Coordinates of C-alpha atoms in Angstrom, one line a residue:
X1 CA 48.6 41.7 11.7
X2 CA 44.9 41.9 11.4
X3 CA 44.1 41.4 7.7
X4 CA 40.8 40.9 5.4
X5 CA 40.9 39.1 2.3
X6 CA 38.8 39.5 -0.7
X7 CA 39.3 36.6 -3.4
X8 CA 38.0 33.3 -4.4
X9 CA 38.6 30.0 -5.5
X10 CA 41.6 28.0 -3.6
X11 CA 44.0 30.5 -3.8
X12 CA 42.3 32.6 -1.5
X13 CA 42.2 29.6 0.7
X14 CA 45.9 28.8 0.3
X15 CA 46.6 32.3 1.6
X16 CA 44.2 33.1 3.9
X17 CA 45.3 29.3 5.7
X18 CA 49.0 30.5 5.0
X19 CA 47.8 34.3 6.8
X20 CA 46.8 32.2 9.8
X21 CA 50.1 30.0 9.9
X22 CA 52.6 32.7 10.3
X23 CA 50.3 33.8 13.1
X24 CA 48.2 37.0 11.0
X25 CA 44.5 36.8 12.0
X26 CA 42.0 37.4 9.5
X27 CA 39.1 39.7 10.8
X28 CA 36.8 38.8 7.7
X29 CA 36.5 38.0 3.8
X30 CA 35.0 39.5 1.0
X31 CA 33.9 36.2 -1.9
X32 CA 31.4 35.1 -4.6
X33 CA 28.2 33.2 -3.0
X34 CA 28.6 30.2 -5.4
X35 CA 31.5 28.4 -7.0
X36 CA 31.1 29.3 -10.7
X37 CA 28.7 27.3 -12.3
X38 CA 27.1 26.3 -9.4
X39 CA 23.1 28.0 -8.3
X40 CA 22.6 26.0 -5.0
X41 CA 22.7 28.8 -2.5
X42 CA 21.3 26.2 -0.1
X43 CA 24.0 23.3 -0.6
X44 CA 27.2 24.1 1.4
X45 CA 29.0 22.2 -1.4
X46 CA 28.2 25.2 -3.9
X47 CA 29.5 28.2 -1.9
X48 CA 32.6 29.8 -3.1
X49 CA 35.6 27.9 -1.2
X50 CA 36.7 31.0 0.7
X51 CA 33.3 31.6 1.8
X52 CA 33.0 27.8 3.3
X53 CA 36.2 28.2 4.7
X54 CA 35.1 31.1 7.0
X55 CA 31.9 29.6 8.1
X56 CA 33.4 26.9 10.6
X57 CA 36.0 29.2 12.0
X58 CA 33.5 32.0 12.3
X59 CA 35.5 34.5 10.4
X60 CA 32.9 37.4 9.1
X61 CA 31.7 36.9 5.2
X62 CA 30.6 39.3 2.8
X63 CA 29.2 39.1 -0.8
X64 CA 32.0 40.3 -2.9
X65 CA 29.5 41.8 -5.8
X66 CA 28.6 43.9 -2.7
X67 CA 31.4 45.1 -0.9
X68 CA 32.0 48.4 0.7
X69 CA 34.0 50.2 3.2
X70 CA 31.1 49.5 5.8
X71 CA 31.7 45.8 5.7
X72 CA 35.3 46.1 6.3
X73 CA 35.7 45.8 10.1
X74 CA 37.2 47.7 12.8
X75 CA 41.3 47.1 13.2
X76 CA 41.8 45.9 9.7
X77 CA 45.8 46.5 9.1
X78 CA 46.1 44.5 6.0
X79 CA 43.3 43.8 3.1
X80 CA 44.6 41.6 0.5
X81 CA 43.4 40.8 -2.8
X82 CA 43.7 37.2 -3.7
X83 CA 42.3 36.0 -7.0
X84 CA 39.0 38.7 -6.2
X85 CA 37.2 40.3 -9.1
X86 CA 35.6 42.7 -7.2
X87 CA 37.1 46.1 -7.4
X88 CA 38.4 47.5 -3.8
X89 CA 37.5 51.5 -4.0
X90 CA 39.2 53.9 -2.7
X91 CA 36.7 54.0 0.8
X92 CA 37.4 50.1 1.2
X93 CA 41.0 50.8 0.6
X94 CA 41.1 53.5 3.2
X95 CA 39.9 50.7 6.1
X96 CA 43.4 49.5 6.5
X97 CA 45.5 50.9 8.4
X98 CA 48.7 50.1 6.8
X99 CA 48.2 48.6 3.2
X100 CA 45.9 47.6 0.6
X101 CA 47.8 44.6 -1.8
X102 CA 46.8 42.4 -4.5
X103 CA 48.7 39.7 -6.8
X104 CA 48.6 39.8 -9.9
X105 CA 50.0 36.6 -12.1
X106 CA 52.7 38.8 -14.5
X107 CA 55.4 40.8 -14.4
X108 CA 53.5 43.8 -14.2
X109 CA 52.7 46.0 -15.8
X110 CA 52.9 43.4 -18.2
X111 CA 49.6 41.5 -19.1
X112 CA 47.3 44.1 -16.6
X113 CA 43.6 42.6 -17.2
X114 CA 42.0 39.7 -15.5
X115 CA 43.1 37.0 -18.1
X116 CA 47.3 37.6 -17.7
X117 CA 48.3 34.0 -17.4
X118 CA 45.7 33.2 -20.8
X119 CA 47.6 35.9 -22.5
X120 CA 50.7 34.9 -21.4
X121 CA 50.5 31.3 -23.1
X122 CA 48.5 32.6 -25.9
X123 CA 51.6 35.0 -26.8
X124 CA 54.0 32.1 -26.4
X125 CA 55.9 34.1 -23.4
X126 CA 59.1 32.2 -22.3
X127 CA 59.4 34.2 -19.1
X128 CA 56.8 35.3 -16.8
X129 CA 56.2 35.9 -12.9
X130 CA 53.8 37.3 -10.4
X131 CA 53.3 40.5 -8.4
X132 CA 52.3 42.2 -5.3
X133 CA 51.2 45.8 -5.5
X134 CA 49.3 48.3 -3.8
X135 CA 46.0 48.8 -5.1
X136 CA 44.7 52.2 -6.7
X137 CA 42.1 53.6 -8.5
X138 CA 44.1 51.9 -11.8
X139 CA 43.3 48.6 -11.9
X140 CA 46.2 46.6 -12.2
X141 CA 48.8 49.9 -12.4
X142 CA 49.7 50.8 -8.3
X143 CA 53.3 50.8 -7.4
X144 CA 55.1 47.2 -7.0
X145 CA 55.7 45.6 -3.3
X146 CA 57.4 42.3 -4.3
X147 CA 57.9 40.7 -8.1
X148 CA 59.4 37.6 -9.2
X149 CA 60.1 35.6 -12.5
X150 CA 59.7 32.3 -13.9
X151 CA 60.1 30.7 -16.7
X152 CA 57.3 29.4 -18.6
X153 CA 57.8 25.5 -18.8
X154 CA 57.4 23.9 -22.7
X155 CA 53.7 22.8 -22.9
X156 CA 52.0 25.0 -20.3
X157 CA 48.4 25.6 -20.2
X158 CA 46.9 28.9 -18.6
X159 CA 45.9 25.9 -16.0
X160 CA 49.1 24.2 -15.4
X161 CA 50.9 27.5 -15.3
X162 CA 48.3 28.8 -12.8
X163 CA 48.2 25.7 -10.7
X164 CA 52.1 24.7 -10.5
X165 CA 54.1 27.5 -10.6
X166 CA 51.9 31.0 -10.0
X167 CA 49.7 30.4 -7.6
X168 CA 52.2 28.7 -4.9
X169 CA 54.5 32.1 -6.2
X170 CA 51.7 34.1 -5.0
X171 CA 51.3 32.6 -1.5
X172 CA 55.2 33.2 -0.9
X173 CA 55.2 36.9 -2.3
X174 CA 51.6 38.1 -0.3
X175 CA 53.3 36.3 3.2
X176 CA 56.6 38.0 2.0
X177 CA 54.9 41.8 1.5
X178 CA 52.7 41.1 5.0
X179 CA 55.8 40.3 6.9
X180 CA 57.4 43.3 5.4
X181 CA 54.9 45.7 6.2
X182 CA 54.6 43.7 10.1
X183 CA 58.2 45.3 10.7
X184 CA 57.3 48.6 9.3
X185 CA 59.2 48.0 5.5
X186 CA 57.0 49.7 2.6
X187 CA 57.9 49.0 -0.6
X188 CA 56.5 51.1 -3.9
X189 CA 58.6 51.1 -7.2
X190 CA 55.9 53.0 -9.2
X191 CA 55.5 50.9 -12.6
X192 CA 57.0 51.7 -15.6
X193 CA 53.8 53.4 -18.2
X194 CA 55.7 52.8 -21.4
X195 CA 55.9 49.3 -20.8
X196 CA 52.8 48.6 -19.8
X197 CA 50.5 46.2 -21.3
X198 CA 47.0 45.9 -21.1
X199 CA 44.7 42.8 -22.5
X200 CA 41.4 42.3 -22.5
X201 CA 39.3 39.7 -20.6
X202 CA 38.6 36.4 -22.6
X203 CA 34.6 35.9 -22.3
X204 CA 34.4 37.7 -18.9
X205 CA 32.3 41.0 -18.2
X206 CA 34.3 44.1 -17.9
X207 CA 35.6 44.6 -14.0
X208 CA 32.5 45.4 -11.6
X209 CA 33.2 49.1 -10.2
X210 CA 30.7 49.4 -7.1
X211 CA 31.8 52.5 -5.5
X212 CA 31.8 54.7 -8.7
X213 CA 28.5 53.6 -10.1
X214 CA 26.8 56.5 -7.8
X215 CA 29.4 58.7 -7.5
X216 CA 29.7 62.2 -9.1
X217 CA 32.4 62.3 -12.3
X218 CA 32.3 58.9 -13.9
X219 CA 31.6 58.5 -17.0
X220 CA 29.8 55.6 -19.2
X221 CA 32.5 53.8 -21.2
X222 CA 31.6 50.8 -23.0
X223 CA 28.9 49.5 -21.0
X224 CA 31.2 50.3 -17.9
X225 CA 32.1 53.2 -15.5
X226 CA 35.1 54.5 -15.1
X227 CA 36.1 56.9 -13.0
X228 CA 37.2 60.8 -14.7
X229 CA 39.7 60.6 -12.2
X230 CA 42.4 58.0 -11.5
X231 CA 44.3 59.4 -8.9

């Protein structure tokens, strides 16, 4: 399958090198310029790891504070969301042929909201998991394509959680969904509303919206834009 991830950090590595192992070719990736914390556009060593990780293999790179449906290429099948804070519109979306999925570190819709595995400790969960779902105007709320559960080992952090046991869950279930879709098997079990959960980020800005910010029937909510219409 021809897929383009938009994410950040290691993760996005760990799945985009995983994509590339089971013999998927990525066609381009949406990141962050600089690691965070970092301002040295000019030293290699500051760029987002996804975005370093295209260069050499000349895979395509886009800023991910700027990403539309125009940078998304020809042929896309697959675009995957993988640890990305940058909201995937419903024009991006429409680039791929077959699928537009994320993962999401809960057992949605539990936790929805950037900071799930923070929330997660803070509540004292014993059980929690990770998702794959198809991305929709909701953020977070689009119909399931894979979950599974784990149970939260005594003493996690949001860090150790994140790092031993989510993450490397997220790798298996985004190759899992891909190789799904690759023989034609779609899954959507719509999420259950009355059970869902949402929490808000801890010290982050409020999810960057780029395709609704000059678009007819948004309104101002909060300091952000959201769109009147969510489906």
């Amino acid at each position: 399958m021809n897929i383009y991830v938009s994410g950040q950090g290691a993760f996005a590595v760990e799945v985009a090198d995983a994509l590339l192992d089971e013999g998927h070719k990525i066609l381009g990736v949406a990141a962050p310029r600089l690691r965070k914390g970092r301002t040295d556009e000019s030293d290699a060593m500051s760029w987002d790891r996804l975005r370093a990780w295209a260069y050499p293999r000349d895979i395509a790179w886009t800023d991910s504070a700027e990403l539309r449906a125009m940078h998304v290429p020809d042929g896309v099948d697959i675009i995957i969301a993988a640890h990305s804070h940058a909201f995937l519109g419903r024009h991006t979306r429409a680039r791929a042929a077959v699928a537009t999925i994320g993962y999401h570190p809960s057992l949605l819709p539990l936790h929805r909201g950037r900071d799930a595995i923070r929330w997660t400790v803070r509540d004292g969960d014993k059980v929690t998991g990770g998702s794959v779902y198809h991305l929709t105007e909701r953020t977070d709320a689009g119909p399931l394509a894979a979950q599974e559960h784990l149970f939260v080992p005594p003493g996690s952090t949001a860090q150790s959680l994140w790092r031993d046991h989510l993450a490397p869950l997220g790798v298996r279930l985004l190759l899992r969904v891909v190789a799904d879709l690759a023989e034609g098997r779609r899954i959507e079990v719509p999420q259950d509303e009355e059970l869902a959960t949402w929490e808000p980020a801890m010290g982050a800005p409020p999810l960057f919206k780029p395709e609704l910010i000059a678009l007819p029937g948004t309104a101002q909510v909060n300091g952000s834009r959201w769109a009147l219409h969510t489906r």
